[in-house]
Coordinates of C-alpha atoms and ligand atoms in Angstrom, one line a residue:
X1267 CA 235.9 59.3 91.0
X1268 CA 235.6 59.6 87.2
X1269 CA 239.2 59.6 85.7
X1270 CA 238.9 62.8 83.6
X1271 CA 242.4 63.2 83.3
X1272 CA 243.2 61.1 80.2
X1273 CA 243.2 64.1 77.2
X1274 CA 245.5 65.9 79.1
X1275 CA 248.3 63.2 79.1
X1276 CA 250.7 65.3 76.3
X1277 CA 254.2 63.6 76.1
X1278 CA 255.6 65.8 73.6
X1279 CA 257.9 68.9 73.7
X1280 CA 256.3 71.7 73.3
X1281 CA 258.2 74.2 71.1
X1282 CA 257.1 77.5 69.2
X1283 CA 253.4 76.4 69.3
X1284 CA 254.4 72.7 68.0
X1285 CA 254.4 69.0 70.1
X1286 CA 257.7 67.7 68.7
X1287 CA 259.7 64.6 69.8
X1288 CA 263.7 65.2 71.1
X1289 CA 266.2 65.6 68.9
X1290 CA 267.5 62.2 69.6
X1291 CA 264.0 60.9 70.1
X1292 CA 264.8 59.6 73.9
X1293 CA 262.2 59.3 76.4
X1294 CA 262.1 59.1 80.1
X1295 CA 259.3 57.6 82.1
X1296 CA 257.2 59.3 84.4
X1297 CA 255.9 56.7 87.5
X1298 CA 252.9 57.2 90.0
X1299 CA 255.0 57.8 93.3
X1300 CA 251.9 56.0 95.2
X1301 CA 252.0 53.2 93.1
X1302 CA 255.1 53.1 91.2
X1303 CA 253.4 52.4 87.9
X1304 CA 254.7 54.0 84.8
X1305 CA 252.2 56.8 83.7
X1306 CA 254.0 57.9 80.4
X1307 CA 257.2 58.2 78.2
X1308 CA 257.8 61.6 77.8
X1309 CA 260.1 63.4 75.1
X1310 CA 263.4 63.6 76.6
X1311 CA 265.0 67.6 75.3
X1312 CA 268.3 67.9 74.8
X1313 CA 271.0 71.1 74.8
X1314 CA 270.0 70.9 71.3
X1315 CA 266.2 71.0 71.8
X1316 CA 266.8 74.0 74.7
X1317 CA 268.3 76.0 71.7
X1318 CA 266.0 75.6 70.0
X1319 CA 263.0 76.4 72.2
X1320 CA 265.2 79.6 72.9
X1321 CA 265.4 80.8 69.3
X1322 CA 261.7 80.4 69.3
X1323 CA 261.0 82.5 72.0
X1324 CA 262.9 84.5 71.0
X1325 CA 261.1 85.4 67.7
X1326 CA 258.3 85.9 69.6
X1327 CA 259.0 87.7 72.1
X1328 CA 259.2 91.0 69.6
X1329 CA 255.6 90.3 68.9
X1330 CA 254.4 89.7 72.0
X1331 CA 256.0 92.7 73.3
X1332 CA 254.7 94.9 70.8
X1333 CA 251.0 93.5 71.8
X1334 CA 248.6 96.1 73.9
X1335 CA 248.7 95.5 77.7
X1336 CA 245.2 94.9 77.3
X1337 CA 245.6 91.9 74.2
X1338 CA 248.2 90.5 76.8
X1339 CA 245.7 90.9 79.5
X1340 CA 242.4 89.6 77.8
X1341 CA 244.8 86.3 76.8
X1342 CA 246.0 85.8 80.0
X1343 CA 242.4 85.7 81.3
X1344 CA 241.2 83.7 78.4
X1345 CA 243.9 81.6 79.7
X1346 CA 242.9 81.6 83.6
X1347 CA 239.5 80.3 82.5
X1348 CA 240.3 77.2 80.7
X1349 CA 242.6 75.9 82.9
X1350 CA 239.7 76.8 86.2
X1351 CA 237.1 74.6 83.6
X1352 CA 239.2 71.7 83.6
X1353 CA 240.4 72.3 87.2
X1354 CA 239.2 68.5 88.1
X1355 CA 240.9 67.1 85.2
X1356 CA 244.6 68.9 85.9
X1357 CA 244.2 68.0 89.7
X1358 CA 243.2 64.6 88.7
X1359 CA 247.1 64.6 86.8
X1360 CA 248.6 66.4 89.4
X1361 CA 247.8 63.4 91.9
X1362 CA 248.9 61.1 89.5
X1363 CA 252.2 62.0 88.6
X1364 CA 253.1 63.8 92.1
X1365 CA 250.8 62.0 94.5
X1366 CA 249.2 65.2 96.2
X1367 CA 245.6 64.0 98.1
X1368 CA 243.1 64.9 95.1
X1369 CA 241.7 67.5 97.4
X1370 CA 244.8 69.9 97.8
X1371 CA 245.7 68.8 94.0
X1372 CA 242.3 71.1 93.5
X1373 CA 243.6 73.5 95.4
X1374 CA 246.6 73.5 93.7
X1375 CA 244.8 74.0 90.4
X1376 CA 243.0 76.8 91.8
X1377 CA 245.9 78.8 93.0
X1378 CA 248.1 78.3 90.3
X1379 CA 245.2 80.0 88.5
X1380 CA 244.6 82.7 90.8
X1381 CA 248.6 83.7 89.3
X1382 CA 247.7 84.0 85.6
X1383 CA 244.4 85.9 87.2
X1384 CA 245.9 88.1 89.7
X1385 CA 248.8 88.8 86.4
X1386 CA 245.7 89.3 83.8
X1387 CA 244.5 92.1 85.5
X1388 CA 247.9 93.6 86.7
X1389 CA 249.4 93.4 82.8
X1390 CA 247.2 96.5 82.5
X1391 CA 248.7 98.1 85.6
X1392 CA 252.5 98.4 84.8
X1393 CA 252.9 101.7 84.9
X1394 CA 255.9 104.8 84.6
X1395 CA 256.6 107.9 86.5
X1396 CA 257.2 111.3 85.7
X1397 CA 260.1 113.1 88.1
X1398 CA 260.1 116.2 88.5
X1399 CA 263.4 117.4 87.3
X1400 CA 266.3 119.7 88.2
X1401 CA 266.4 122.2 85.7
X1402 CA 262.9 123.7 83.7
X1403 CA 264.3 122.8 80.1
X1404 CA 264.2 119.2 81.1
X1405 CA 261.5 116.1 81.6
X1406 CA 262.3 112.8 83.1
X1407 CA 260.1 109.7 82.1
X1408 CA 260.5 106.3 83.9
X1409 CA 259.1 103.5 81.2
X1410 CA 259.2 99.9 81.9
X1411 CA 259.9 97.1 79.4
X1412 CA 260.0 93.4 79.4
X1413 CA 263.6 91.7 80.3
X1414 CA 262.9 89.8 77.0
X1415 CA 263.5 86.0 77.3
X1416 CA 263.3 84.1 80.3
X1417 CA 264.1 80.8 81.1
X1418 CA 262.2 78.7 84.1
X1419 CA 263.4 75.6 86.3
X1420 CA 260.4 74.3 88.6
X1421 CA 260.2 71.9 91.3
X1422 CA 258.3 68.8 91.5
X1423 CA 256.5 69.6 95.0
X1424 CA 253.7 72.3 93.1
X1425 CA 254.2 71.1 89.4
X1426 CA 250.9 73.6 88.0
X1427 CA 250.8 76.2 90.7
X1428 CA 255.1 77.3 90.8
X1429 CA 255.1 77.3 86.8
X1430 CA 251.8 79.4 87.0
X1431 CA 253.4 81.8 89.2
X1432 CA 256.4 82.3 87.2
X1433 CA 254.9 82.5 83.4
X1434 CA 252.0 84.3 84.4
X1435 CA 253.7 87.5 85.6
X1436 CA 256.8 86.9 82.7
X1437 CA 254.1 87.2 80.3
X1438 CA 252.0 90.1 81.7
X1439 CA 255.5 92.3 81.3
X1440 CA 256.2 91.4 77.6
X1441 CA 258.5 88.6 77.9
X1442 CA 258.3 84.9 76.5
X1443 CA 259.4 81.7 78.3
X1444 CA 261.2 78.5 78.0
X1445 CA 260.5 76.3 81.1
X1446 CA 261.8 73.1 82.2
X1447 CA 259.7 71.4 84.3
X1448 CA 261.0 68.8 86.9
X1449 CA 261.5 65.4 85.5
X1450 CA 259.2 63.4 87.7
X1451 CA 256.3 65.9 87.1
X1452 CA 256.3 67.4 83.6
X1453 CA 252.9 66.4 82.9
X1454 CA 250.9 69.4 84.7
X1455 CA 253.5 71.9 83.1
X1456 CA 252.5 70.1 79.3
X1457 CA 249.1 70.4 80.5
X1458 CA 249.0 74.3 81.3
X1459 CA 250.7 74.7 78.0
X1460 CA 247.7 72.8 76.1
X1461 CA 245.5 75.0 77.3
X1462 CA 247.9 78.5 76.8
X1463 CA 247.8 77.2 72.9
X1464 CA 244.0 76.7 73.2
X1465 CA 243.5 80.1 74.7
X1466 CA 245.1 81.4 71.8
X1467 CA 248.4 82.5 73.4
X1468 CA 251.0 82.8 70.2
X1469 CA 253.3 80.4 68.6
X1470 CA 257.0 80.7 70.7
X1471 CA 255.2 82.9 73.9
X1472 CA 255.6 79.3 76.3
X1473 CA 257.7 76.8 75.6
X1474 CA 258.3 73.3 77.5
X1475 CA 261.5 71.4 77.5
X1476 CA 260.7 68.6 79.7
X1477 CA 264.3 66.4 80.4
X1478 CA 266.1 64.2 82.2
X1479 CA 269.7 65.9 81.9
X1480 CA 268.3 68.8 84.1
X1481 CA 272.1 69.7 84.7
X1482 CA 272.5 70.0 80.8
X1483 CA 269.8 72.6 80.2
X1484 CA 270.8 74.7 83.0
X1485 CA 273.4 75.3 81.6
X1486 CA 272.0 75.9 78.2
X1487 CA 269.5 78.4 79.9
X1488 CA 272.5 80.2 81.9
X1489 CA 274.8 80.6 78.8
X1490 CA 272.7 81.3 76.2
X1491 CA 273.0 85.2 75.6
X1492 CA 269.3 85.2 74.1
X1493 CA 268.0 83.7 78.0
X1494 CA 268.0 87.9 79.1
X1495 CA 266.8 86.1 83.0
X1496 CA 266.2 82.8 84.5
X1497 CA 263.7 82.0 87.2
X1498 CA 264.4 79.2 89.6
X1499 CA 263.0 77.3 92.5
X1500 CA 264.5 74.9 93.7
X1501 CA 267.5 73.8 96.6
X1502 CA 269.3 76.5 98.1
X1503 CA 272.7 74.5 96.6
X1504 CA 271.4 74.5 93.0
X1505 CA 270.7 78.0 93.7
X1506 CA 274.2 78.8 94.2
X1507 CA 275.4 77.1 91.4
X1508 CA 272.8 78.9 88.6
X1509 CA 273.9 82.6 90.4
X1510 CA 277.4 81.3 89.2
X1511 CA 276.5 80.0 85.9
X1512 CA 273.9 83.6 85.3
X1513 CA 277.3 85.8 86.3
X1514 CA 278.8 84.9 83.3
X1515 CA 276.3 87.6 81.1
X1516 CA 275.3 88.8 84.2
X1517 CA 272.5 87.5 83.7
X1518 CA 268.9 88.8 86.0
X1519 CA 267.5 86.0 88.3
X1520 CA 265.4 85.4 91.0
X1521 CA 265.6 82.4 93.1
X1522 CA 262.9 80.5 95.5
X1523 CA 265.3 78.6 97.8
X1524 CA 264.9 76.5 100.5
X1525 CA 264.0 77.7 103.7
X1526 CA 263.9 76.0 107.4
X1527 CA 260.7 77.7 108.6
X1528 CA 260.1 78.5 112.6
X1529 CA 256.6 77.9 114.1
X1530 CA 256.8 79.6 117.2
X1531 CA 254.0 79.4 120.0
X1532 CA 254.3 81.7 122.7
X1533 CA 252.3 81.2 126.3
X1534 CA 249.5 83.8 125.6
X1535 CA 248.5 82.1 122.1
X1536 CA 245.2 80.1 121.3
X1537 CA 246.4 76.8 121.4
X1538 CA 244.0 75.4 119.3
X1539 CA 244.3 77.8 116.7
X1540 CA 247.8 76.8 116.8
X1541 CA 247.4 73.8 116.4
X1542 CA 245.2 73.8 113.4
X1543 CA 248.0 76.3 112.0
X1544 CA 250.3 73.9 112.8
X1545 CA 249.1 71.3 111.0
X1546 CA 247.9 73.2 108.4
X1547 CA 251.6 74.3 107.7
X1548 CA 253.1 71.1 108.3
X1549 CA 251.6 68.7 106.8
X1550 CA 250.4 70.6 103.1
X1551 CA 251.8 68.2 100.5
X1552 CA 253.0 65.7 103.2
X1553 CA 255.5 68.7 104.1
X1554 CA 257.3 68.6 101.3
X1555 CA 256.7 72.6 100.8
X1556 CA 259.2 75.4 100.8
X1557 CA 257.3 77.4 103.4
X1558 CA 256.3 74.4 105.7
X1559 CA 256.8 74.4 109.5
X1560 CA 260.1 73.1 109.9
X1561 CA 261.2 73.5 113.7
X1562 CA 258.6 74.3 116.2
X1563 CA 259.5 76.4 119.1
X1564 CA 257.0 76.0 121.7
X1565 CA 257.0 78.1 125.2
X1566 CA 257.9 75.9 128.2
X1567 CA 255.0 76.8 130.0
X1568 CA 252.7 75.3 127.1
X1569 CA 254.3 72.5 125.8
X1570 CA 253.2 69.9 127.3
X1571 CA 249.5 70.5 126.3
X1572 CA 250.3 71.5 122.5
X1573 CA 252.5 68.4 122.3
X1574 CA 249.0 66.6 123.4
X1575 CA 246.5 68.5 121.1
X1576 CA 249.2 68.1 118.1
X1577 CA 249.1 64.6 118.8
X1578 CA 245.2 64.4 119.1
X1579 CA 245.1 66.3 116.0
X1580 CA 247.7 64.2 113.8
X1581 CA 245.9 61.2 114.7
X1582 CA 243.4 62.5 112.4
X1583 CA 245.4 62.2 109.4
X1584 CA 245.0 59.7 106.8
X1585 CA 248.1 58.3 105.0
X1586 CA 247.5 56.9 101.6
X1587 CA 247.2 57.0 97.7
X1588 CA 245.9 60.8 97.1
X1589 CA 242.7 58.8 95.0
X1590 CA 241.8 57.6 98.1
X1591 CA 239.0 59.2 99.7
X1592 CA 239.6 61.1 102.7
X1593 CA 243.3 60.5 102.3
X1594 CA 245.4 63.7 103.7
X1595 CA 248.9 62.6 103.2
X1596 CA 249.8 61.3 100.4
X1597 CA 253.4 59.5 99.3
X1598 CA 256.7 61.3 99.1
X1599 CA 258.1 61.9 96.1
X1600 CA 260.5 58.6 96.0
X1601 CA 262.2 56.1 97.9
X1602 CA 265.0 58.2 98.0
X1603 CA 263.5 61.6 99.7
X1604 CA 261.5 59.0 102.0
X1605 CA 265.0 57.5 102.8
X1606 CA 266.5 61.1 103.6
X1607 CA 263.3 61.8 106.2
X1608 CA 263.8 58.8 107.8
X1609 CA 267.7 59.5 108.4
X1610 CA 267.1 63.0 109.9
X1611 CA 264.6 61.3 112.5
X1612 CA 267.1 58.8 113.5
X1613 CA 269.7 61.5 113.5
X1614 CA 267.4 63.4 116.3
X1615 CA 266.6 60.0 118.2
X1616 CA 270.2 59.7 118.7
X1617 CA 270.6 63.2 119.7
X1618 CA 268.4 62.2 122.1
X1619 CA 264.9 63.5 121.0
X1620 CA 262.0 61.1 121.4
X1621 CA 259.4 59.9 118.9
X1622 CA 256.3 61.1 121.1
X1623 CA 254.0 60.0 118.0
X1624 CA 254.2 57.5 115.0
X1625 CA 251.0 56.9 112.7
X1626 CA 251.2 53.2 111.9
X1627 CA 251.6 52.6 108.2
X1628 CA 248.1 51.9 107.2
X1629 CA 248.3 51.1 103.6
X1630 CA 245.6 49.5 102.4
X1631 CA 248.0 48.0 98.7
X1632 CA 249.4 44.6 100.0
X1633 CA 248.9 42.6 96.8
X1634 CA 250.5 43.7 93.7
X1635 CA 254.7 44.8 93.0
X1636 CA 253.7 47.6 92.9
X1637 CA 251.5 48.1 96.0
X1638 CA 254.8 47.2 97.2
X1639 CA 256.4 49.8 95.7
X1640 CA 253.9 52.1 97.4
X1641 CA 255.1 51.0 100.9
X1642 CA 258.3 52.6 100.0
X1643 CA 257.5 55.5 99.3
X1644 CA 255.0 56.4 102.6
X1645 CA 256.0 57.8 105.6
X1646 CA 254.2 57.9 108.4
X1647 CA 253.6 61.6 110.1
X1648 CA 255.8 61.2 113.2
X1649 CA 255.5 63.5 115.8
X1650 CA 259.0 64.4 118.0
X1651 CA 259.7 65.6 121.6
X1652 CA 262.9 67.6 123.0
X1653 CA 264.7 68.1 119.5
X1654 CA 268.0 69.1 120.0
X1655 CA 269.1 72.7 118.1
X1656 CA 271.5 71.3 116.5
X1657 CA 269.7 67.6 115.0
X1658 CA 269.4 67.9 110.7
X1659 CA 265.6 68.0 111.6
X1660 CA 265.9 71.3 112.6
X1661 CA 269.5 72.8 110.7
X1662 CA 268.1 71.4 107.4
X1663 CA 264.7 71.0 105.1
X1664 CA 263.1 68.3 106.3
X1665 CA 260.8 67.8 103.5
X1666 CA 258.5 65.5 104.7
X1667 CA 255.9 64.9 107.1
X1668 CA 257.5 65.1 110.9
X1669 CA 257.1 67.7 113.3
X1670 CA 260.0 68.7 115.8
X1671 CA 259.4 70.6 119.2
X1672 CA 261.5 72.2 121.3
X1673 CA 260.9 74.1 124.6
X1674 CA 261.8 78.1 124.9
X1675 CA 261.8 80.3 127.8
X1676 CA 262.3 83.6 126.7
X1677 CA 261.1 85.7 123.9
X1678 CA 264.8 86.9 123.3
X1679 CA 266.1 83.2 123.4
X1680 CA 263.5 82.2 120.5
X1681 CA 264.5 84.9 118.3
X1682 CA 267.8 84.4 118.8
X1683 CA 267.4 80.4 117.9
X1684 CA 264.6 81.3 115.0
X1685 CA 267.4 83.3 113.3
X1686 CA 270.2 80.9 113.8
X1687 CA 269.5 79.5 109.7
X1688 CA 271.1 80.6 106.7
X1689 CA 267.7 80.2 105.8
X1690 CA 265.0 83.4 105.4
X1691 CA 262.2 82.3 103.8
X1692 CA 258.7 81.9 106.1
X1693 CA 258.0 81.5 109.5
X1694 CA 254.8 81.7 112.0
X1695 CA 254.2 83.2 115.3
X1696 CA 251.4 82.5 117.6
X1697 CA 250.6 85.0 119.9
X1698 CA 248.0 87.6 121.6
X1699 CA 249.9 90.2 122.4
X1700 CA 249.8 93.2 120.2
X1701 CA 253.6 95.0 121.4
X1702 CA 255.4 91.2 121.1
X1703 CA 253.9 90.7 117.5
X1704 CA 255.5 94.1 116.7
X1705 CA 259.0 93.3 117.9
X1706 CA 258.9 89.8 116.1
X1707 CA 257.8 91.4 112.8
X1708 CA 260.8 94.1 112.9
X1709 CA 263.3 90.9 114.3
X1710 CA 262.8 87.6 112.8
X1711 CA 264.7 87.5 109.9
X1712 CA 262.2 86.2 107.1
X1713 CA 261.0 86.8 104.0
X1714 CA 257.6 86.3 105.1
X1715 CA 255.8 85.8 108.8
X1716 CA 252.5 84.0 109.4
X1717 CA 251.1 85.6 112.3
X1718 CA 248.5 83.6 114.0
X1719 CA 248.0 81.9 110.6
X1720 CA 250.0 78.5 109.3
X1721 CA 249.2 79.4 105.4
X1722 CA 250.4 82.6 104.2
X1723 CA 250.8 82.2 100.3
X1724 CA 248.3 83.7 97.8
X1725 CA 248.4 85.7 94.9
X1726 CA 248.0 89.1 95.7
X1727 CA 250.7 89.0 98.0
X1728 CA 255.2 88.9 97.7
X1729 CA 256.2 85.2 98.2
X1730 CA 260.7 85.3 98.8
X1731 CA 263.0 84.9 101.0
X1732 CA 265.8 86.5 102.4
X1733 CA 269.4 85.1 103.2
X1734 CA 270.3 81.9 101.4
X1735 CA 266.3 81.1 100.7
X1736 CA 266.7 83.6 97.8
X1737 CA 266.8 87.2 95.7
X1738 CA 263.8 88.9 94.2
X1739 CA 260.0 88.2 94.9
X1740 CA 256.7 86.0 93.1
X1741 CA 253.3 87.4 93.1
X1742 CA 252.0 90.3 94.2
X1743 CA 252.5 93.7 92.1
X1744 CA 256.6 93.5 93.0
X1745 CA 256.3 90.0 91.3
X1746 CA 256.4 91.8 87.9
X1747 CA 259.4 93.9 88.8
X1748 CA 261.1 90.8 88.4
X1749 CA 260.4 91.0 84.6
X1750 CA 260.6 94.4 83.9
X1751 CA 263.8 97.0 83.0
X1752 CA 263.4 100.7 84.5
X1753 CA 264.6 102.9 81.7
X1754 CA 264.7 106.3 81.7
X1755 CA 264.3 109.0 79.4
X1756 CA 265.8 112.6 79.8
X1757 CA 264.1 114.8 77.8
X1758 CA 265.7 118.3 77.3
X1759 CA 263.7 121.1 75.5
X1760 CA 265.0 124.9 74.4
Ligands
SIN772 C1 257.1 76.1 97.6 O1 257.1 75.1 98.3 O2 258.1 76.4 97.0 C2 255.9 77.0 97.4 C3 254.8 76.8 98.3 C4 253.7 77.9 98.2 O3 253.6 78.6 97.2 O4 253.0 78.0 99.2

């Protein structure tokens, strides 16, 4: 591999079109997870620095919304190609500062892109109504207009693609953005702003606030009365704490929680199918995904031979540095979210599940401190056998690369224990029959449902949850609801 990545290391704030050190000129360090090496000192924003990046967007934000949904549109585009030309360079970054295999950090690239496409086009599409009213004299218009300012918190798991997704549609609608990237990947969030500025989107439109004192901006984002909306994704208990923090100026939000995701494989289903699903939804970003498998519920009858083909099938996966060649699973994030993994399989052993499959921890980094490092931050996909309902693996997010079955008889009982979360985000069914897929699609209690498919996200369509896994939807045309005010106009005539 050619390392390509290099121009796009910014470690500046970016603020009203400017890179611009912290007020107190702090830096933080952003490490390799696969190697633990340090890959950059990057500005450090504080409250003060959030403020400011508000004010800015604020300024704009009367410009931008005064632009034609086509200029909007045509820069949006202009956007979507420069970041699809250096799509090897971003994924090269992405790897690098969040550890992704190089393969899926492509992928990555791409459908973050396929956001600030799908939004290009649909900036055009943001139409009103006319109602017919109650009386002749009278005409009611339905306009919509941009919610004004909004303020983004992103996770580390999809550093390009879940900051794509959010500014994308904000700035289709009219509305400029302040976004604070997670601390351990700002890098791919500085990147997409480069390229924004290169594609000519104005001065103040994007800002980036990367910092450490993530606690400290929130709150900056949730009290500011110029923030008119604040987009989050993130842990179901942050979540609860920023719908507290918004109330104050009642403030609009949409949230992309956690969720606890059922794969459910009935008797009549193509078991190999499933299992490609299976691991497809699994083990995407070494699990640590929103939407990943996270209990699997698999028919009595069947169980014993998906256990076997899953087990055939995870053999095939390659731990490793996401560089690597061939590598499918890369590190976690850090020692400590490797640490939590490990503790929710050893909850489950004791509960009395069994470890049916282990990969061996192959790495191939024995000679440095920092290949050291690296070993701490690997885990090896495990495969377990007779979970018990109510083990951590499969009340909470695992996040992370191990796969819990549990036998079902019925149909009713597996609805019954798929909707036993306070979780509602995805969740998968494998099955042939035509009438059962109907009753699970009217009874699960999801946001979304994978039917005969492990990978359900993609532009075009409304990516949410329900229940504690979040309000309002990303993507799709009811993605840029989200950033839009209905008003409506009465008009009365003699
Ligand atoms: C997430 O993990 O929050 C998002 C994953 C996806 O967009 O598929």
């Amino acid at each position: 591999m050619i390392a390509v990545y290099s121009s796009f290391i910014k470690n500046k704030l970016f603020i009203d079109g400017d890179w611009c050190s912290s007020a107190d000129e702090k830096t933080f360090a952003v490490m390799n997870p696969a190697t633990g090496e340090l890959i950059a000192q990057v500005a450090d924003a504080t409250p003060a620095d959030a403020t400011r990046a508000i004010n800015a967007a604020a300024r704009a934000q009367i410009t931008w919304a005064e632009k034609t949904a086509s200029e909007r549109s045509r820069l949006l585009r202009c956007w979507f190609d420069l970041v699809m030309q250096n799509q090897e360079s971003l994924a090269q970054l992405l790897t690098l500062e969040q550890g992704k295999p190089l393969a899926e950090a492509r992928g990555e690239i791409a459908y973050g892109a396929s956001y600030i496409e799908w939004f290009a086009e649909e900036a055009k599409r943001i139409y009103g109504d006319v109602i017919p009213p109650l009386a002749n004299n009278q005409r009611i218009l339905v306009t919509k207009q941009p919610v004004g300012v909004v303020a983004t918190i992103t996770p580390w798991n999809f550093p390009n693609a879940m900051l794509a997704r959010k500014l994308a549609p904000a700035l289709a609608a009219g509305c400029t953005v302040i976004a604070k990237p997670a601390a351990e990947t700002p890098l791919s969030a500085l990147a997409l702003a480069q390229l924004a500025l290169e594609a000519g989107i104005p001065a103040g439109v994007i800002n980036i606030v990367p910092s450490s004192q993530a606690q400290a901006i929130g709150e900056v984002f949730t009290s500011n009365i110029l923030v008119r909306k604040l987009s989050f994704t993130g842990s179901t208990a942050v979540g609860k704490k920023l719908i507290a923090q918004c109330a104050a100026d009642v403030k609009r939000i949409t949230l992309e929680l956690g969720g606890n995701a059922p794969f459910i494989v009935f008797e009549d289903a193509d078991l190999d199918a499933a299992v490609t699903g299976a691991i497809a939804s699994k083990f995407r970003n070494a699990g640590q995904t929103c939407v990943c498998a996270n209990r699997f519920y698999i028919h009595q009858s069947i169980y014993d031979a998906f256990c076997q083909k899953l087990t055939a099938a995870m053999q095939t996966l390659k731990l490793g540095n996401g560089f690597t060649d061939e590598v499918t699973i890369g590190p976690l994030i850090s020692l400590r979210a490797k640490e939590k993994v490990q503790s929710f399989v050893d909850d489950a052993v004791q509960r009395g599940a069994r470890i049916a499959y282990q990969a061996a921890i192959q790495t191939p980094f024995q000679t440095s401190a920092a290949e050291s490092f690296a070993q701490g931050n690997f885990f090896p996909p495990a495969l377990l056998v007779d979970v018990p309902q109510d083990a951590r693996l499969v009340c909470e997010e695992i996040f992370g690369p191990v796969a819990g079955l549990i036998r079902f008889a019925t149909e009713e009982q597996v609805i019954q224990l798929a909707n036993a979360s306070e979780y509602g985000l995805a969740a998968y069914v494998y099955t042939r029959d035509a009438n059962r897929i109907k009753r699970l699609s009217e009874q699960l209690q999801t946001g979304m449902l994978g039917i005969n498919t492990g990978l359900l996200s993609n532009a075009a369509a409304p990516f949410g949850g329900i229940k504690q896994s979040g309000w309002g939807r990303e993507g799709s045309r009811y993605g840029l609801d989200d950033y839009l005010n209905i008003k409506y106009l009465c008009e009365a005539f003699s």
